[in-house]
Amino acid sequence: MSDQAWKTKPPYQKPDQSFNKVLQGACHCGQVKYWLSKDSPLASKYCHCNDCKVIHGAPFQWAAIFHKSNMAFENGIENLRFYNSGSKSLEHELPCKVSCSQCGTLIMDEGRNMALLFPTLLLFQNETQKKKFEVQCHIFYPQRVVDLPDGKPKWTGLDGKSELVDEI
Ligand SMILES: [Zn+2]
Ligand SMILES: [Zn+2]
């Protein structure tokens, strides 16, 4: 793929007539704005892994999974910054972290087919909308810095591909 080929593929396209604008997300400075055409993710999780904690500067990461085709950028594509945590490269090399180059807000983890976006950027209009993003599980829980006894399944690694552990 050439350097700029990502610009022609979802989710880096403006919403067209057929795109149903259901939810909007924006970075802190407002340069980057995107829309979702679905009101609920395929899955929602808290990740306690060390990479997420360092890169996000937070006790854990909250990610919601969508097909890339359910996401479209209204503006700010020129203001995006990429980071591949495996190679530590700033190229658009999947999977990579996507953030706003101006304010640094992390927008999503972009995989090959999926966007694992960070719902803290979404402009929820009511509790019903927010409720649809409730997490189903915690992953990499043994790497946690805080206990979260919420009754949700806690995995040692990826969900379904590791062991379940006690919450405390
Ligand atoms: Zn920004
Ligand atoms: Zn993680």
XYZ file of C-alpha atoms and ligand atoms in Angstrom:
170
model
C 0.000 0.000 0.000
C 1.365 3.434 -0.850
C 1.861 6.021 1.886
C -1.389 7.814 1.246
C -3.653 4.915 0.244
C -5.338 4.857 3.664
C -7.065 8.156 2.820
C -9.238 6.434 0.251
C -10.489 3.659 2.541
C -12.989 3.522 5.410
C -13.146 5.073 7.917
C -11.205 7.975 6.317
C -13.987 9.222 4.099
C -16.589 11.918 4.548
C -20.062 10.600 5.345
C -22.006 10.383 2.069
C -25.780 10.545 1.496
C -26.303 6.932 2.455
C -24.332 7.212 5.692
C -26.666 7.335 8.690
C -25.191 9.843 11.166
C -26.135 8.324 14.509
C -23.410 9.383 16.920
C -20.658 11.966 16.740
C -17.172 11.784 18.199
C -14.637 14.606 18.482
C -11.147 15.164 19.828
C -10.472 17.717 22.564
C -9.415 20.594 20.257
C -12.201 19.894 17.766
C -10.009 19.467 14.645
C -10.967 15.812 14.328
C -14.656 14.925 14.052
C -16.221 11.648 13.018
C -19.606 9.959 12.776
C -20.840 6.463 13.526
C -23.697 4.932 11.575
C -24.560 2.418 14.312
C -25.617 3.178 17.868
C -24.071 0.123 19.462
C -20.649 -1.514 19.202
C -19.991 -5.150 18.313
C -18.264 -5.355 21.704
C -17.054 -3.049 24.434
C -14.169 -3.790 26.832
C -11.798 -2.369 29.393
C -8.161 -3.240 28.680
C -5.732 -3.230 31.593
C -2.585 -4.086 29.600
C 0.634 -2.174 30.203
C 0.807 -0.758 26.665
C -2.656 0.779 26.984
C -1.887 2.251 30.403
C 1.312 3.912 29.207
C 0.012 5.177 25.859
C -3.281 6.436 27.296
C -1.822 7.767 30.554
C -4.798 6.178 32.286
C -5.424 3.260 34.692
C -7.079 1.298 31.848
C -8.394 1.728 28.314
C -12.060 1.637 27.227
C -12.531 0.447 23.646
C -15.666 -0.206 21.572
C -15.431 -2.234 18.379
C -17.041 -1.200 15.079
C -16.613 -2.215 11.468
C -14.590 0.526 9.767
C -17.433 1.007 7.313
C -19.648 2.229 10.187
C -17.298 5.153 10.788
C -16.705 8.258 8.665
C -14.579 11.336 9.318
C -16.333 14.685 8.944
C -13.004 16.519 9.201
C -9.482 16.334 10.535
C -8.048 13.552 8.388
C -5.062 15.836 7.702
C -4.606 16.232 11.446
C -4.248 12.564 12.299
C -1.152 11.004 13.753
C -0.407 7.275 13.658
C 1.637 5.122 15.966
C 2.357 1.435 15.622
C 3.198 0.216 19.128
C 4.871 -2.939 17.803
C 7.417 -1.237 15.537
C 7.197 2.178 17.289
C 6.757 3.657 13.828
C 4.737 6.749 12.895
C 3.699 5.312 9.537
C 0.112 4.222 8.866
C 1.009 0.601 9.481
C -1.878 -1.543 10.772
C -2.692 -2.165 13.565
C -1.945 1.315 14.850
C -3.027 3.973 17.298
C -4.719 6.999 15.754
C -4.663 10.356 17.511
C -5.158 14.079 16.835
C -1.805 15.638 15.932
C -2.795 18.927 17.552
C -4.281 18.034 20.961
C -3.026 14.453 21.241
C -6.454 12.934 21.926
C -6.376 9.210 21.165
C -9.189 8.377 18.756
C -8.949 4.660 18.091
C -6.879 1.556 17.661
C -7.208 0.864 13.941
C -7.049 -2.815 13.033
C -7.205 -4.333 9.568
C -11.013 -4.548 9.445
C -12.141 -3.099 12.725
C -11.921 0.221 14.513
C -11.545 -0.057 18.287
C -12.619 3.431 19.147
C -12.517 5.197 22.474
C -16.105 6.013 23.525
C -14.999 8.832 25.867
C -14.927 10.986 22.678
C -18.569 10.322 21.817
C -21.188 12.993 22.357
C -23.924 10.936 23.989
C -27.299 12.683 23.995
C -28.834 10.574 26.752
C -28.327 7.649 29.122
C -29.894 5.152 26.702
C -27.192 5.878 24.111
C -24.428 5.585 26.713
C -25.844 2.340 28.082
C -25.310 0.651 24.693
C -21.567 1.067 25.179
C -21.481 -0.685 28.529
C -18.547 -3.128 28.654
C -19.002 -6.900 28.535
C -15.621 -7.794 30.050
C -12.152 -6.809 31.212
C -9.034 -8.005 29.387
C -5.422 -8.340 30.635
C -6.881 -7.953 34.140
C -3.805 -9.266 36.058
C -1.878 -6.193 34.755
C -4.363 -3.845 36.449
C -3.530 -0.966 38.772
C -7.068 -0.821 40.161
C -9.621 -3.506 41.125
C -12.979 -3.157 39.389
C -15.424 -5.530 41.095
C -18.314 -4.948 38.677
C -19.275 -8.612 38.203
C -18.107 -8.651 34.552
C -15.805 -11.461 33.307
C -12.105 -10.801 33.856
C -9.622 -12.372 31.411
C -5.863 -12.793 31.883
C -5.317 -11.849 28.226
C -7.714 -11.524 25.290
C -11.324 -12.512 25.960
C -12.117 -16.069 25.017
C -8.443 -16.782 24.359
C -7.088 -16.743 27.933
C -8.143 -17.721 31.463
C -10.852 -16.181 33.605
C -9.706 -14.795 36.967
C -11.292 -13.508 40.194
C -12.000 -9.782 40.266
C -10.051 -9.035 43.466
Zn -7.578 17.563 18.528
Zn -4.458 -2.928 26.143
